[in-house]
PDB file of C-alpha atoms in Angstrom:
ATOM      1  CA  UNK F   1      65.263  93.211  85.103  1.00 59.00           C
ATOM      2  CA  UNK F   2      64.635  96.000  87.578  1.00 65.00           C
ATOM      3  CA  UNK F   3      63.567  94.942  91.067  1.00 82.00           C
ATOM      4  CA  UNK F   4      61.984  96.381  94.199  1.00 92.00           C
ATOM      5  CA  UNK F   5      65.372  97.535  95.389  1.00 97.00           C
ATOM      6  CA  UNK F   6      66.450 101.076  96.263  1.00 98.00           C
ATOM      7  CA  UNK F   7      69.915 102.426  95.533  1.00 98.00           C
ATOM      8  CA  UNK F   8      71.096 105.168  97.902  1.00 98.00           C
ATOM      9  CA  UNK F   9      74.089 107.326  96.900  1.00 98.00           C
ATOM     10  CA  UNK F  10      75.469 110.054  99.221  1.00 98.00           C
ATOM     11  CA  UNK F  11      77.154 112.878  97.284  1.00 98.00           C
ATOM     12  CA  UNK F  12      78.976 116.185  97.537  1.00 96.00           C
ATOM     13  CA  UNK F  13      80.582 117.489  94.342  1.00 96.00           C
ATOM     14  CA  UNK F  14      80.808 114.123  92.586  1.00 97.00           C
ATOM     15  CA  UNK F  15      80.276 115.199  88.973  1.00 96.00           C
ATOM     16  CA  UNK F  16      83.294 113.096  87.945  1.00 95.00           C
ATOM     17  CA  UNK F  17      81.825 109.882  89.352  1.00 96.00           C
ATOM     18  CA  UNK F  18      78.054 110.139  89.563  1.00 98.00           C
ATOM     19  CA  UNK F  19      77.179 109.233  85.964  1.00 98.00           C
ATOM     20  CA  UNK F  20      79.098 105.939  85.961  1.00 97.00           C
ATOM     21  CA  UNK F  21      77.855 105.092  89.454  1.00 98.00           C
ATOM     22  CA  UNK F  22      74.176 105.537  88.558  1.00 98.00           C
ATOM     23  CA  UNK F  23      74.552 103.788  85.212  1.00 98.00           C
ATOM     24  CA  UNK F  24      76.030 100.740  86.942  1.00 97.00           C
ATOM     25  CA  UNK F  25      72.848 100.466  89.046  1.00 96.00           C
ATOM     26  CA  UNK F  26      70.128 101.258  86.520  1.00 95.00           C
ATOM     27  CA  UNK F  27      69.419  97.654  85.515  1.00 93.00           C
ATOM     28  CA  UNK F  28      69.172  96.486  89.109  1.00 95.00           C
ATOM     29  CA  UNK F  29      66.897  98.871  91.012  1.00 95.00           C
ATOM     30  CA  UNK F  30      63.565 100.596  90.426  1.00 95.00           C
ATOM     31  CA  UNK F  31      64.547 103.499  92.670  1.00 97.00           C
ATOM     32  CA  UNK F  32      67.811 105.451  92.721  1.00 98.00           C
ATOM     33  CA  UNK F  33      68.069 108.181  95.337  1.00 98.00           C
ATOM     34  CA  UNK F  34      70.926 110.656  95.661  1.00 98.00           C
ATOM     35  CA  UNK F  35      71.268 112.333  99.056  1.00 98.00           C
ATOM     36  CA  UNK F  36      73.244 115.439  98.218  1.00 98.00           C
ATOM     37  CA  UNK F  37      75.008 117.837 100.585  1.00 98.00           C
ATOM     38  CA  UNK F  38      74.339 120.867  98.394  1.00 98.00           C
ATOM     39  CA  UNK F  39      76.893 120.221  95.669  1.00 98.00           C
ATOM     40  CA  UNK F  40      78.228 123.262  93.841  1.00 98.00           C
ATOM     41  CA  UNK F  41      79.198 121.369  90.695  1.00 97.00           C
ATOM     42  CA  UNK F  42      76.981 119.468  88.214  1.00 98.00           C
ATOM     43  CA  UNK F  43      76.352 116.415  90.439  1.00 98.00           C
ATOM     44  CA  UNK F  44      72.628 117.081  90.891  1.00 98.00           C
ATOM     45  CA  UNK F  45      72.062 118.035  87.266  1.00 98.00           C
ATOM     46  CA  UNK F  46      73.723 114.838  86.014  1.00 98.00           C
ATOM     47  CA  UNK F  47      71.896 112.626  88.521  1.00 98.00           C
ATOM     48  CA  UNK F  48      68.515 114.108  87.603  1.00 98.00           C
ATOM     49  CA  UNK F  49      69.191 113.600  83.888  1.00 98.00           C
ATOM     50  CA  UNK F  50      69.662 109.897  84.629  1.00 98.00           C
ATOM     51  CA  UNK F  51      66.341 109.620  86.458  1.00 97.00           C
ATOM     52  CA  UNK F  52      67.599 109.703  90.041  1.00 98.00           C
ATOM     53  CA  UNK F  53      65.528 111.235  92.811  1.00 98.00           C
ATOM     54  CA  UNK F  54      67.402 113.962  94.714  1.00 98.00           C
ATOM     55  CA  UNK F  55      67.026 114.717  98.408  1.00 98.00           C
ATOM     56  CA  UNK F  56      69.097 117.375 100.147  1.00 98.00           C
ATOM     57  CA  UNK F  57      70.631 117.543 103.606  1.00 98.00           C
ATOM     58  CA  UNK F  58      73.431 119.680 105.002  1.00 97.00           C
ATOM     59  CA  UNK F  59      76.308 117.356 105.891  1.00 96.00           C
ATOM     60  CA  UNK F  60      77.250 116.954 109.554  1.00 94.00           C
ATOM     61  CA  UNK F  61      78.654 113.416 109.633  1.00 92.00           C
ATOM     62  CA  UNK F  62      78.409 110.211 107.628  1.00 93.00           C
ATOM     63  CA  UNK F  63      76.210 108.230 110.030  1.00 94.00           C
ATOM     64  CA  UNK F  64      73.589 110.932 110.456  1.00 95.00           C
ATOM     65  CA  UNK F  65      73.484 111.587 106.733  1.00 96.00           C
ATOM     66  CA  UNK F  66      72.706 107.975 105.887  1.00 97.00           C
ATOM     67  CA  UNK F  67      70.367 107.321 108.815  1.00 97.00           C
ATOM     68  CA  UNK F  68      68.297 110.345 107.811  1.00 98.00           C
ATOM     69  CA  UNK F  69      67.911 109.044 104.257  1.00 98.00           C
ATOM     70  CA  UNK F  70      67.293 105.339 104.915  1.00 98.00           C
ATOM     71  CA  UNK F  71      63.653 105.610 106.143  1.00 97.00           C
ATOM     72  CA  UNK F  72      62.781 107.644 103.045  1.00 97.00           C
ATOM     73  CA  UNK F  73      63.553 104.818 100.638  1.00 98.00           C
ATOM     74  CA  UNK F  74      60.488 103.355  98.917  1.00 97.00           C
ATOM     75  CA  UNK F  75      61.655  99.737  99.074  1.00 97.00           C
ATOM     76  CA  UNK F  76      62.470  97.501 102.029  1.00 96.00           C
ATOM     77  CA  UNK F  77      65.848  96.524 100.614  1.00 97.00           C
ATOM     78  CA  UNK F  78      68.565  99.110 100.020  1.00 98.00           C
ATOM     79  CA  UNK F  79      71.936  98.937  98.303  1.00 98.00           C
ATOM     80  CA  UNK F  80      74.086 101.867  99.396  1.00 98.00           C
ATOM     81  CA  UNK F  81      76.809 102.998  97.003  1.00 98.00           C
ATOM     82  CA  UNK F  82      79.491 105.604  97.348  1.00 97.00           C
ATOM     83  CA  UNK F  83      79.822 107.660  94.185  1.00 97.00           C
ATOM     84  CA  UNK F  84      83.253 106.153  93.510  1.00 96.00           C
ATOM     85  CA  UNK F  85      81.867 102.604  93.505  1.00 98.00           C
ATOM     86  CA  UNK F  86      80.359 100.593  90.656  1.00 98.00           C
ATOM     87  CA  UNK F  87      78.126  97.527  90.567  1.00 98.00           C
ATOM     88  CA  UNK F  88      79.782  94.947  88.345  1.00 97.00           C
ATOM     89  CA  UNK F  89      77.666  92.743  86.095  1.00 96.00           C
ATOM     90  CA  UNK F  90      78.663  89.706  88.172  1.00 98.00           C
ATOM     91  CA  UNK F  91      77.484  91.375  91.374  1.00 98.00           C
ATOM     92  CA  UNK F  92      74.279  92.481  89.677  1.00 97.00           C
ATOM     93  CA  UNK F  93      73.520  88.906  88.608  1.00 97.00           C
ATOM     94  CA  UNK F  94      74.206  87.593  92.114  1.00 97.00           C
ATOM     95  CA  UNK F  95      71.827  90.073  93.739  1.00 97.00           C
ATOM     96  CA  UNK F  96      69.136  89.416  91.123  1.00 96.00           C
ATOM     97  CA  UNK F  97      69.510  85.684  91.771  1.00 96.00           C
ATOM     98  CA  UNK F  98      69.010  86.194  95.525  1.00 96.00           C
ATOM     99  CA  UNK F  99      65.885  88.225  94.873  1.00 94.00           C
ATOM    100  CA  UNK F 100      64.343  85.886  92.303  1.00 92.00           C
ATOM    101  CA  UNK F 101      64.974  82.816  94.461  1.00 93.00           C
ATOM    102  CA  UNK F 102      63.508  84.530  97.559  1.00 91.00           C
ATOM    103  CA  UNK F 103      66.777  83.939  99.418  1.00 95.00           C
ATOM    104  CA  UNK F 104      67.467  87.617 100.091  1.00 96.00           C
ATOM    105  CA  UNK F 105      65.392  87.537 103.303  1.00 94.00           C
ATOM    106  CA  UNK F 106      67.681  84.843 104.757  1.00 96.00           C
ATOM    107  CA  UNK F 107      69.686  87.665 106.353  1.00 97.00           C
ATOM    108  CA  UNK F 108      69.089  91.251 107.423  1.00 97.00           C
ATOM    109  CA  UNK F 109      72.166  92.536 105.603  1.00 98.00           C
ATOM    110  CA  UNK F 110      75.076  91.428 103.422  1.00 98.00           C
ATOM    111  CA  UNK F 111      78.815  92.013 103.373  1.00 98.00           C
ATOM    112  CA  UNK F 112      80.199  92.880  99.947  1.00 98.00           C
ATOM    113  CA  UNK F 113      83.911  92.648  99.174  1.00 97.00           C
ATOM    114  CA  UNK F 114      85.541  95.441  97.161  1.00 96.00           C
ATOM    115  CA  UNK F 115      88.170  95.487  94.445  1.00 95.00           C
ATOM    116  CA  UNK F 116      90.020  98.676  95.289  1.00 95.00           C
ATOM    117  CA  UNK F 117      91.967 100.919  92.943  1.00 94.00           C
ATOM    118  CA  UNK F 118      94.351 103.730  93.795  1.00 92.00           C
ATOM    119  CA  UNK F 119      96.189 105.941  91.299  1.00 89.00           C
ATOM    120  CA  UNK F 120      93.885 104.082  88.883  1.00 85.00           C
ATOM    121  CA  UNK F 121      95.722 100.814  89.576  1.00 91.00           C
ATOM    122  CA  UNK F 122      94.236  97.720  91.253  1.00 93.00           C
ATOM    123  CA  UNK F 123      95.372  97.295  94.845  1.00 94.00           C
ATOM    124  CA  UNK F 124      95.667  93.636  95.784  1.00 93.00           C
ATOM    125  CA  UNK F 125      97.608  93.923  99.060  1.00 94.00           C
ATOM    126  CA  UNK F 126      98.328  96.848 101.447  1.00 93.00           C
ATOM    127  CA  UNK F 127      95.632  95.705 103.875  1.00 89.00           C
ATOM    128  CA  UNK F 128      92.877  95.720 101.256  1.00 90.00           C
ATOM    129  CA  UNK F 129      92.984  92.022 100.397  1.00 88.00           C
ATOM    130  CA  UNK F 130      89.754  91.341 102.270  1.00 88.00           C
ATOM    131  CA  UNK F 131      88.219  94.812 102.275  1.00 94.00           C
ATOM    132  CA  UNK F 132      84.483  94.445 102.775  1.00 95.00           C
ATOM    133  CA  UNK F 133      81.515  96.663 103.575  1.00 96.00           C
ATOM    134  CA  UNK F 134      77.884  96.058 104.537  1.00 97.00           C
ATOM    135  CA  UNK F 135      75.977  97.739 101.724  1.00 97.00           C
ATOM    136  CA  UNK F 136      72.945  95.571 100.971  1.00 98.00           C
ATOM    137  CA  UNK F 137      70.515  95.708 103.887  1.00 98.00           C
ATOM    138  CA  UNK F 138      66.893  95.761 105.043  1.00 97.00           C
ATOM    139  CA  UNK F 139      65.576  99.294 105.502  1.00 97.00           C
ATOM    140  CA  UNK F 140      63.625  98.590 108.696  1.00 96.00           C
ATOM    141  CA  UNK F 141      66.134  96.338 110.435  1.00 96.00           C
ATOM    142  CA  UNK F 142      69.439  98.177 110.016  1.00 97.00           C
ATOM    143  CA  UNK F 143      70.947 101.529 110.918  1.00 96.00           C
ATOM    144  CA  UNK F 144      74.422 103.020 111.028  1.00 96.00           C
ATOM    145  CA  UNK F 145      76.147 103.375 114.387  1.00 93.00           C
ATOM    146  CA  UNK F 146      77.038 106.740 115.880  1.00 86.00           C
ATOM    147  CA  UNK F 147      80.611 106.911 114.576  1.00 85.00           C
ATOM    148  CA  UNK F 148      81.123 110.115 112.635  1.00 83.00           C
ATOM    149  CA  UNK F 149      83.452 108.475 110.101  1.00 84.00           C
ATOM    150  CA  UNK F 150      84.135 104.848 109.113  1.00 84.00           C
ATOM    151  CA  UNK F 151      80.578 104.200 110.215  1.00 90.00           C
ATOM    152  CA  UNK F 152      79.195 100.661 110.291  1.00 92.00           C
ATOM    153  CA  UNK F 153      75.777  99.052 109.913  1.00 95.00           C
ATOM    154  CA  UNK F 154      74.279  97.594 113.081  1.00 94.00           C
ATOM    155  CA  UNK F 155      71.549  94.968 113.071  1.00 94.00           C
ATOM    156  CA  UNK F 156      70.206  92.374 115.468  1.00 86.00           C
ATOM    157  CA  UNK F 157      69.817  89.769 112.749  1.00 91.00           C
ATOM    158  CA  UNK F 158      72.298  87.717 110.780  1.00 96.00           C
ATOM    159  CA  UNK F 159      74.595  89.106 108.093  1.00 97.00           C
ATOM    160  CA  UNK F 160      75.396  87.146 104.949  1.00 98.00           C
ATOM    161  CA  UNK F 161      78.218  87.420 102.404  1.00 98.00           C
ATOM    162  CA  UNK F 162      78.068  88.035  98.667  1.00 98.00           C
ATOM    163  CA  UNK F 163      80.653  86.345  96.468  1.00 97.00           C
ATOM    164  CA  UNK F 164      81.188  89.057  93.862  1.00 98.00           C
ATOM    165  CA  UNK F 165      82.885  92.393  94.450  1.00 97.00           C
ATOM    166  CA  UNK F 166      82.118  96.066  94.135  1.00 97.00           C
ATOM    167  CA  UNK F 167      84.490  98.028  91.927  1.00 97.00           C
ATOM    168  CA  UNK F 168      85.957 100.889  94.006  1.00 96.00           C
ATOM    169  CA  UNK F 169      88.261 103.608  92.707  1.00 93.00           C
ATOM    170  CA  UNK F 170      88.751 106.203  95.420  1.00 84.00           C
ATOM    171  CA  UNK F 171      91.338 108.287  93.541  1.00 84.00           C
ATOM    172  CA  UNK F 172      90.176 111.692  92.257  1.00 84.00           C
ATOM    173  CA  UNK F 173      93.521 113.454  92.542  1.00 87.00           C
ATOM    174  CA  UNK F 174      96.201 113.525  95.209  1.00 91.00           C
ATOM    175  CA  UNK F 175      95.160 116.902  96.644  1.00 92.00           C
ATOM    176  CA  UNK F 176      91.578 115.672  96.913  1.00 88.00           C
ATOM    177  CA  UNK F 177      92.772 112.592  98.800  1.00 91.00           C
ATOM    178  CA  UNK F 178      94.739 114.701 101.291  1.00 94.00           C
ATOM    179  CA  UNK F 179      91.680 116.918 101.826  1.00 92.00           C
ATOM    180  CA  UNK F 180      89.560 113.822 102.479  1.00 91.00           C
ATOM    181  CA  UNK F 181      92.044 112.543 105.067  1.00 95.00           C
ATOM    182  CA  UNK F 182      91.860 115.935 106.751  1.00 95.00           C
ATOM    183  CA  UNK F 183      88.055 115.824 106.799  1.00 93.00           C
ATOM    184  CA  UNK F 184      88.073 112.298 108.222  1.00 93.00           C
ATOM    185  CA  UNK F 185      90.596 113.270 110.909  1.00 95.00           C
ATOM    186  CA  UNK F 186      88.480 116.227 111.979  1.00 94.00           C
ATOM    187  CA  UNK F 187      85.414 114.005 112.371  1.00 92.00           C
ATOM    188  CA  UNK F 188      87.389 111.202 114.032  1.00 93.00           C
ATOM    189  CA  UNK F 189      88.841 113.574 116.609  1.00 94.00           C
ATOM    190  CA  UNK F 190      85.471 113.891 118.320  1.00 90.00           C
ATOM    191  CA  UNK F 191      85.125 110.104 118.599  1.00 91.00           C
ATOM    192  CA  UNK F 192      88.743 109.476 119.655  1.00 95.00           C
ATOM    193  CA  UNK F 193      88.783 112.308 122.186  1.00 95.00           C
ATOM    194  CA  UNK F 194      86.322 110.337 124.308  1.00 92.00           C
ATOM    195  CA  UNK F 195      88.361 107.140 124.406  1.00 94.00           C
ATOM    196  CA  UNK F 196      91.962 108.371 124.252  1.00 96.00           C
ATOM    197  CA  UNK F 197      94.021 109.045 127.358  1.00 96.00           C
ATOM    198  CA  UNK F 198      96.884 111.492 127.645  1.00 97.00           C
ATOM    199  CA  UNK F 199      98.520 112.071 124.280  1.00 97.00           C
ATOM    200  CA  UNK F 200     102.204 111.291 123.896  1.00 97.00           C
ATOM    201  CA  UNK F 201     104.922 109.307 122.115  1.00 97.00           C
ATOM    202  CA  UNK F 202     102.657 106.274 121.768  1.00 97.00           C
ATOM    203  CA  UNK F 203     100.067 108.229 119.746  1.00 97.00           C
ATOM    204  CA  UNK F 204     102.332 110.451 117.661  1.00 97.00           C
ATOM    205  CA  UNK F 205     105.195 108.054 116.908  1.00 97.00           C
ATOM    206  CA  UNK F 206     104.482 104.404 117.721  1.00 98.00           C
ATOM    207  CA  UNK F 207     100.895 104.105 116.406  1.00 98.00           C
ATOM    208  CA  UNK F 208     101.526 105.804 113.030  1.00 98.00           C
ATOM    209  CA  UNK F 209     104.810 103.927 112.555  1.00 98.00           C
ATOM    210  CA  UNK F 210     103.118 100.627 113.271  1.00 98.00           C
ATOM    211  CA  UNK F 211     100.340 101.526 110.820  1.00 97.00           C
ATOM    212  CA  UNK F 212     102.940 101.956 108.059  1.00 97.00           C
ATOM    213  CA  UNK F 213     104.741  98.726 109.040  1.00 98.00           C
ATOM    214  CA  UNK F 214     101.466  96.823 109.156  1.00 97.00           C
ATOM    215  CA  UNK F 215     100.283  97.923 105.697  1.00 96.00           C
ATOM    216  CA  UNK F 216     103.634  97.853 103.899  1.00 97.00           C
ATOM    217  CA  UNK F 217     105.334  94.821 105.466  1.00 98.00           C
ATOM    218  CA  UNK F 218     102.818  92.589 107.258  1.00 97.00           C
ATOM    219  CA  UNK F 219     100.060  93.103 104.687  1.00 97.00           C
ATOM    220  CA  UNK F 220     102.552  93.132 101.800  1.00 96.00           C
ATOM    221  CA  UNK F 221     101.935  96.630 100.474  1.00 97.00           C
ATOM    222  CA  UNK F 222     105.333  96.432  98.779  1.00 97.00           C
ATOM    223  CA  UNK F 223     103.740  94.052  96.273  1.00 97.00           C
ATOM    224  CA  UNK F 224     101.514  96.905  95.080  1.00 96.00           C
ATOM    225  CA  UNK F 225     104.573  98.887  93.999  1.00 96.00           C
ATOM    226  CA  UNK F 226     104.709 102.667  94.370  1.00 95.00           C
ATOM    227  CA  UNK F 227     100.932 102.962  94.999  1.00 94.00           C
ATOM    228  CA  UNK F 228     101.327 100.465  97.849  1.00 95.00           C
ATOM    229  CA  UNK F 229     104.102 102.551  99.403  1.00 97.00           C
ATOM    230  CA  UNK F 230     102.079 105.760  99.053  1.00 95.00           C
ATOM    231  CA  UNK F 231      98.989 104.162 100.572  1.00 94.00           C
ATOM    232  CA  UNK F 232     101.023 102.839 103.506  1.00 96.00           C
ATOM    233  CA  UNK F 233     102.580 106.266 104.038  1.00 96.00           C
ATOM    234  CA  UNK F 234      99.141 107.916 103.892  1.00 96.00           C
ATOM    235  CA  UNK F 235      98.007 105.476 106.576  1.00 96.00           C
ATOM    236  CA  UNK F 236     100.933 106.685 108.695  1.00 97.00           C
ATOM    237  CA  UNK F 237      99.971 110.306 107.993  1.00 97.00           C
ATOM    238  CA  UNK F 238      96.275 109.702 108.751  1.00 96.00           C
ATOM    239  CA  UNK F 239      97.036 108.383 112.240  1.00 97.00           C
ATOM    240  CA  UNK F 240      99.284 111.351 113.073  1.00 97.00           C
ATOM    241  CA  UNK F 241      96.686 113.752 111.705  1.00 97.00           C
ATOM    242  CA  UNK F 242      93.965 112.131 113.809  1.00 97.00           C
ATOM    243  CA  UNK F 243      95.846 112.731 117.059  1.00 97.00           C
ATOM    244  CA  UNK F 244      96.887 116.234 116.039  1.00 97.00           C
ATOM    245  CA  UNK F 245      93.186 116.961 115.647  1.00 97.00           C
ATOM    246  CA  UNK F 246      92.450 115.439 119.066  1.00 97.00           C
ATOM    247  CA  UNK F 247      95.176 117.633 120.599  1.00 97.00           C
ATOM    248  CA  UNK F 248      93.753 120.688 118.831  1.00 97.00           C
ATOM    249  CA  UNK F 249      90.255 119.876 120.055  1.00 96.00           C
ATOM    250  CA  UNK F 250      91.440 119.537 123.645  1.00 96.00           C
ATOM    251  CA  UNK F 251      93.306 122.823 123.457  1.00 96.00           C
ATOM    252  CA  UNK F 252      90.471 124.657 121.692  1.00 93.00           C
ATOM    253  CA  UNK F 253      92.593 125.381 118.624  1.00 93.00           C
ATOM    254  CA  UNK F 254      90.642 125.982 115.439  1.00 86.00           C
ATOM    255  CA  UNK F 255      91.331 124.206 112.151  1.00 79.00           C
TER     256      UNK F 255
END
């Protein structure tokens, strides 16, 4: 049962993920659009073979990329997916039920919880117990804020919650994950530079150490075994990297 729902998938070199992502959405939506940042692998070729519409835009930041694509969707309701996410059958049924019962319009957007995986193992603690994202939203009533990374939907109306989860497996290799943290830190530096005072011990030692303690101890990352420890350590590293990038930006030092 396909519906008047658009699926929007931002991509850049996602040939590993794009097939499974699109296939998970094919029974739900009558439009699947891939906004691609000029991939150099087979992402576009695979997406086209599965019937997706391709639009291209040079990547500058995550908010601008999505806000540029949203008005181009044919349907009023959009479900945005990252390429490493999948719509489960349970989530599909829940969305179809909202549409068929005309309850979808009760809110302008919906939070969706995610079942995260890392090193191909489910992560049930480490700060991801209640991980949620706004992904189902009305095209004309929602936009992403101006944050360059970890962007969020803004809307004047109410936001509902879906009961079933997105499947999310962010792991494509350890080197890839480190590169992604570096990309995020570079983008975050511009945002944090505006709101961060003089850099010092607090930013380079206390904040990253607390991030590790929070994820591994307070949020019980130790229960996720070695992946939980690695994720907590990467949180520590990400905070340090963010402020290194801020320092580099302020001192006009190139990456």
